[in-house]
XYZ file of C-alpha atoms in Angstrom:
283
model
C 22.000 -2.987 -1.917
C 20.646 -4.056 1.634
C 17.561 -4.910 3.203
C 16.189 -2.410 5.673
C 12.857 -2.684 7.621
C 11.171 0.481 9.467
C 8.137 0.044 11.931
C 5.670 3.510 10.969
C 2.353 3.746 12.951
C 1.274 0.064 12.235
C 3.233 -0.952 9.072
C 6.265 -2.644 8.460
C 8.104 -0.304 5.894
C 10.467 -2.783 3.763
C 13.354 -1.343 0.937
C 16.612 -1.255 -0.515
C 19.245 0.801 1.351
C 22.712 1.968 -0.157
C 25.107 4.344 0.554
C 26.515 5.580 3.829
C 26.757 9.788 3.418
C 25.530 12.156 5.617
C 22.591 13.221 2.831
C 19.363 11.346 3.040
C 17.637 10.552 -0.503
C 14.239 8.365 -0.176
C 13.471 6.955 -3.504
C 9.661 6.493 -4.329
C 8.540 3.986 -7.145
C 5.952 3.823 -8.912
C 2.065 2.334 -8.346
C 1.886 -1.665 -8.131
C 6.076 -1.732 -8.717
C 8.680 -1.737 -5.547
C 12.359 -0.609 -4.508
C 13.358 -2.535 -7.059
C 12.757 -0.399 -9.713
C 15.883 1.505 -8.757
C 18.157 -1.502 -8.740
C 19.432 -0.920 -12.135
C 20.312 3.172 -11.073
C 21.987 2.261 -8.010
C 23.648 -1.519 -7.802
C 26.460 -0.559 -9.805
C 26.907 2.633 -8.445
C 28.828 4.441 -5.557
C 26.143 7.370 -4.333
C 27.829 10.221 -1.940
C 24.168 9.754 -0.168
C 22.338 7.018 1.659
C 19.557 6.176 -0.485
C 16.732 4.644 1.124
C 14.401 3.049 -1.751
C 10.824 2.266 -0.256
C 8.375 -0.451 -1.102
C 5.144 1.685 -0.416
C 2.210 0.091 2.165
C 0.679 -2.819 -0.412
C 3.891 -3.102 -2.389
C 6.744 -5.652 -2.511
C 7.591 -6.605 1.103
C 5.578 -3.736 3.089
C 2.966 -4.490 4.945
C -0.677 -3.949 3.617
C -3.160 -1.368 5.062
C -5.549 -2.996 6.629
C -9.221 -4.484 5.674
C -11.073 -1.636 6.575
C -8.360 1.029 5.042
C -8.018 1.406 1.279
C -5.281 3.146 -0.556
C -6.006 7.071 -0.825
C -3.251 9.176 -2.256
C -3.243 11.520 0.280
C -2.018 8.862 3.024
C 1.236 8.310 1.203
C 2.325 11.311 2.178
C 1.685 10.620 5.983
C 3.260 7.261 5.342
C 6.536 9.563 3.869
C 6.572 11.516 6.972
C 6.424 8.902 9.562
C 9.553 7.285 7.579
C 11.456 10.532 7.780
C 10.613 10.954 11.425
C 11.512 7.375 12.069
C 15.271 7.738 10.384
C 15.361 10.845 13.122
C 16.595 13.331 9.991
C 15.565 16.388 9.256
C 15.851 16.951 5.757
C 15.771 14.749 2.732
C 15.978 14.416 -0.820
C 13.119 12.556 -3.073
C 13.180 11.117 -6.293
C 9.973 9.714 -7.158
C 9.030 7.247 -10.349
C 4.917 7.989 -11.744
C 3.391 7.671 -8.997
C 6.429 7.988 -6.866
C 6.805 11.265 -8.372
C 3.133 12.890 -7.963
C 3.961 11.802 -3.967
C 7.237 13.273 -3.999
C 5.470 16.572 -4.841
C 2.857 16.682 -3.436
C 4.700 15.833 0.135
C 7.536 18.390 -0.767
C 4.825 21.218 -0.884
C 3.189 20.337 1.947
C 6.277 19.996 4.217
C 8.754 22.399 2.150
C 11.361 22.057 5.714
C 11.699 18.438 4.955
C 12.932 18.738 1.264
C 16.335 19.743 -0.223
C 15.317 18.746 -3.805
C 12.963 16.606 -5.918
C 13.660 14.914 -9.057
C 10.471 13.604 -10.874
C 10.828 11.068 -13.049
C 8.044 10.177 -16.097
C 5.392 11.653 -13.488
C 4.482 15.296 -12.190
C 1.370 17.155 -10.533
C -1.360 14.699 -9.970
C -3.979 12.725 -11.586
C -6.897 14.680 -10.795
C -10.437 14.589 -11.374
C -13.228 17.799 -12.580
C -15.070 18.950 -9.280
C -18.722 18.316 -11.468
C -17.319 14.565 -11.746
C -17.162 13.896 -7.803
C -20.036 12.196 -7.176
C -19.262 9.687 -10.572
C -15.748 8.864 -9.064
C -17.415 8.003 -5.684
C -19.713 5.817 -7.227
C -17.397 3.887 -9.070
C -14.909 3.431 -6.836
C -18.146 2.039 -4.437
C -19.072 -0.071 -7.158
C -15.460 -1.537 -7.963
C -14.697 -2.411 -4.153
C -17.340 -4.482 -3.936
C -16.699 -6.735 -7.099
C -12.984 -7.136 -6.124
C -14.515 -8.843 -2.479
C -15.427 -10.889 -4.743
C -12.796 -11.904 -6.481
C -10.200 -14.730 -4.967
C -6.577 -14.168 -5.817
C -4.792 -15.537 -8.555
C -2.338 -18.276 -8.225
C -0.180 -18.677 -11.035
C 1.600 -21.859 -11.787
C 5.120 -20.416 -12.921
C 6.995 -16.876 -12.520
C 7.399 -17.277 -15.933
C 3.038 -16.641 -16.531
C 3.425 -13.189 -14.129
C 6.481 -11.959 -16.240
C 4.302 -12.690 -19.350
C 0.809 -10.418 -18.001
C 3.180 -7.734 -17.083
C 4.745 -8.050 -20.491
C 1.788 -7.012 -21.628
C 1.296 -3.721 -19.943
C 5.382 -2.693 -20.606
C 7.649 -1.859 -22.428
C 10.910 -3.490 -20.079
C 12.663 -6.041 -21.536
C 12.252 -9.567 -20.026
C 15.033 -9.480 -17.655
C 13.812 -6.190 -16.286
C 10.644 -7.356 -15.794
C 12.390 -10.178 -13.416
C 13.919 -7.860 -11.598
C 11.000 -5.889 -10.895
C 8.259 -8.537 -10.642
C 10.361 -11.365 -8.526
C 9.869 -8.668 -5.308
C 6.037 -8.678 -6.005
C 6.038 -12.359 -6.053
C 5.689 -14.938 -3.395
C 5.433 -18.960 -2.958
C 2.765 -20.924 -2.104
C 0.956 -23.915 -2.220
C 0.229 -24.795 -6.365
C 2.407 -22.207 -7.853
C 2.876 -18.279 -7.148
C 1.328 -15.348 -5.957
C 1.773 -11.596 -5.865
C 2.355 -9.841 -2.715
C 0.831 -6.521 -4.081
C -2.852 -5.820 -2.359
C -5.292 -6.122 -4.666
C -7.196 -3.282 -3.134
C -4.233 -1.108 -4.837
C -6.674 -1.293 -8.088
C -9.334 -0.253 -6.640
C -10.579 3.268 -8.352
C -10.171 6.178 -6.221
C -12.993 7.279 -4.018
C -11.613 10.995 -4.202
C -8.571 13.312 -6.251
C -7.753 16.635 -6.189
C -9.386 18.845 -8.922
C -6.931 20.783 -11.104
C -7.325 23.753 -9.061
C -6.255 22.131 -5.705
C -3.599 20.359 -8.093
C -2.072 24.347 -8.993
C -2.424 25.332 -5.294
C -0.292 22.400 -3.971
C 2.217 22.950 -6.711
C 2.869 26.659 -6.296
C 3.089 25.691 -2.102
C 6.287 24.247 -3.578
C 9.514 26.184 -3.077
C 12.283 22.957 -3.412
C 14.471 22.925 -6.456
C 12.912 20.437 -8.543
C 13.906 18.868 -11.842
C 11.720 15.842 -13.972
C 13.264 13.247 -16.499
C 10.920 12.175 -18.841
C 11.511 9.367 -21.386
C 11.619 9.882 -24.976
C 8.948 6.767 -25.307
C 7.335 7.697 -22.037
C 3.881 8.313 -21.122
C 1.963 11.007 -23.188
C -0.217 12.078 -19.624
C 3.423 13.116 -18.360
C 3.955 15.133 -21.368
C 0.311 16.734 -21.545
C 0.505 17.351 -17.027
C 3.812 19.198 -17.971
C 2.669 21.692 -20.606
C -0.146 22.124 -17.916
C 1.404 22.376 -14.995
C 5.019 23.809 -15.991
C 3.914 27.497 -15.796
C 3.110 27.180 -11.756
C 6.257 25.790 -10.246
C 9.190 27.953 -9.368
C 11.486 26.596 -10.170
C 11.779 23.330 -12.528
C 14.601 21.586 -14.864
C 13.592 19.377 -17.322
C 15.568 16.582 -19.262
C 15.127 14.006 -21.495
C 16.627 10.277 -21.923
C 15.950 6.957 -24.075
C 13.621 4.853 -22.967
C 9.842 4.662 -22.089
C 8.070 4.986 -18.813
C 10.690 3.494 -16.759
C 13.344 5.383 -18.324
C 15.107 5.016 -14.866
C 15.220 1.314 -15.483
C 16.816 1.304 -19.090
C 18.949 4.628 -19.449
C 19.520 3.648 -15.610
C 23.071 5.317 -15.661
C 22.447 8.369 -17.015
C 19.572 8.913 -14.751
C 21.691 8.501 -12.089
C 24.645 11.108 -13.407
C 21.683 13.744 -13.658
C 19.936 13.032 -10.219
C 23.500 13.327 -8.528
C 24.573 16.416 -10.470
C 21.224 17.873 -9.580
C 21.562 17.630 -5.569
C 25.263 18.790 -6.210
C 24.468 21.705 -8.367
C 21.105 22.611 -6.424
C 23.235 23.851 -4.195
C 21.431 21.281 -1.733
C 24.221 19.183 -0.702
């Protein structure tokens, strides 16, 4: 997999590009991961597409927003249409990881000319939040802004100590953890850092309730298909069974492995993502 670099607006869009077909397929990962998280999918594999996997603005090697920006939702999917418009194509394919995947949808229903297919993966609809509760999300994510100011960042003395704290919040094996964590992770002077911006855990100052959640969901006409993991996430499960009944058209299938299925049944992901755009009738 190479390198590629794409200037949008004022960020520096960094990934992992492989493949040379004519299809496009942008690959979205999930929230404080990178491109990396499709490594194990695609390095041993011979796509019929170009795939270009994205580190998202605060992620791996792409630039950050800046000080007086935070990190709303809704401005991935502006982010996801300046890439498209910078590659000069004029349809794509996504296949989005968690949050990857609630992006993926969310841009395919707003720009339905742009998409050929989605494939979700251990992610659909969005996280959303009761209208009543508005005002209590605001607040919070006020109040949480200001402590991180406060906050210097962390400097850890080995790789080895950042593998361990994300250890603790997975369930990938240590050497997938390396593979994810070493883009996130930079030198510096006493040890190592991570290159994610820590205003990425910030709480959101606004999300869609569920009824703006249905609205953007039925907006989508794309075929669409989501692989969940047998170990994943139980929000997945519980935003299917909520959600399933609105889209138009949706495949669903099941593999080993937890929230990063992608990651650990990597090649059988990859066998149903491919069959999917062939049999989608969208390549």
């Amino acid at each position: 997999m190479q390198p590629f670099n794409i200037k949008t607006n004022n960020l520096n869009i960094h990934g992992l590009k492989t493949g040379c077909g004519d299809e496009i397929v942008i690959a979205l990962h999930g929230w404080l991961d990178n491109s990396s998280s499709f490594v194990p999918m695609l390095v041993n594999a011979q796509p019929e597409q170009t795939w270009y996997c994205v580190d998202f603005a605060g992620h791996g090697l792409s630039s950050w927003r800046s000080d007086d920006a935070h990190y709303y939702f809704v401005d991935y999917i502006d982010d996801i249409y300046q890439l498209i418009n910078a590659l000069g194509v004029k349809k794509v394919h996504l296949v989005g990881h968690s949050m990857g995947a609630m992006v993926a949808g969310l841009f395919a229903s707003c720009f339905n000319s742009y998409v050929k297919s989605v494939t979700f993966i251990e992610g659909i609809g969005c996280i959303t939040t009761p209208s009543e509760s508005v005002c209590e999300q605001l607040k919070s994510a006020v109040l949480n802004r200001s402590r991180l100011k406060s906050k210097k960042p962390r400097i850890y003395k080995s790789k080895e100590l950042i593998y361990e704290a994300r250890s603790l919040t997975t369930d990938l094996n240590n050497e997938l953890i390396a593979l994810l964590m070493d883009r996130n992770i930079k030198s510096v002077s006493g040890g190592f850092k991570l290159t994610t911006d820590p205003k990425l855990k910030n709480h959101s100052g606004f999300r869609f309730d569920e009824a703006q959640c249905i609205g953007a969901i039925k907006d989508l006409s794309a075929p669409c298909q989501l692989i969940l993991g047998n170990e994943g996430y139980s929000f997945v499960k519980q935003n299917l069974a909520k959600y399933v009944s609105y889209y138009n058209n949706l495949n669903v299938f099941h593999v080993d492995g937890g929230h990063h299925c992608h990651m650990q049944s990597s090649e059988l992901c990859f066998e149903h993502i491919n069959a999917f755009m062939v049999q989608s009738g969208a390549c």
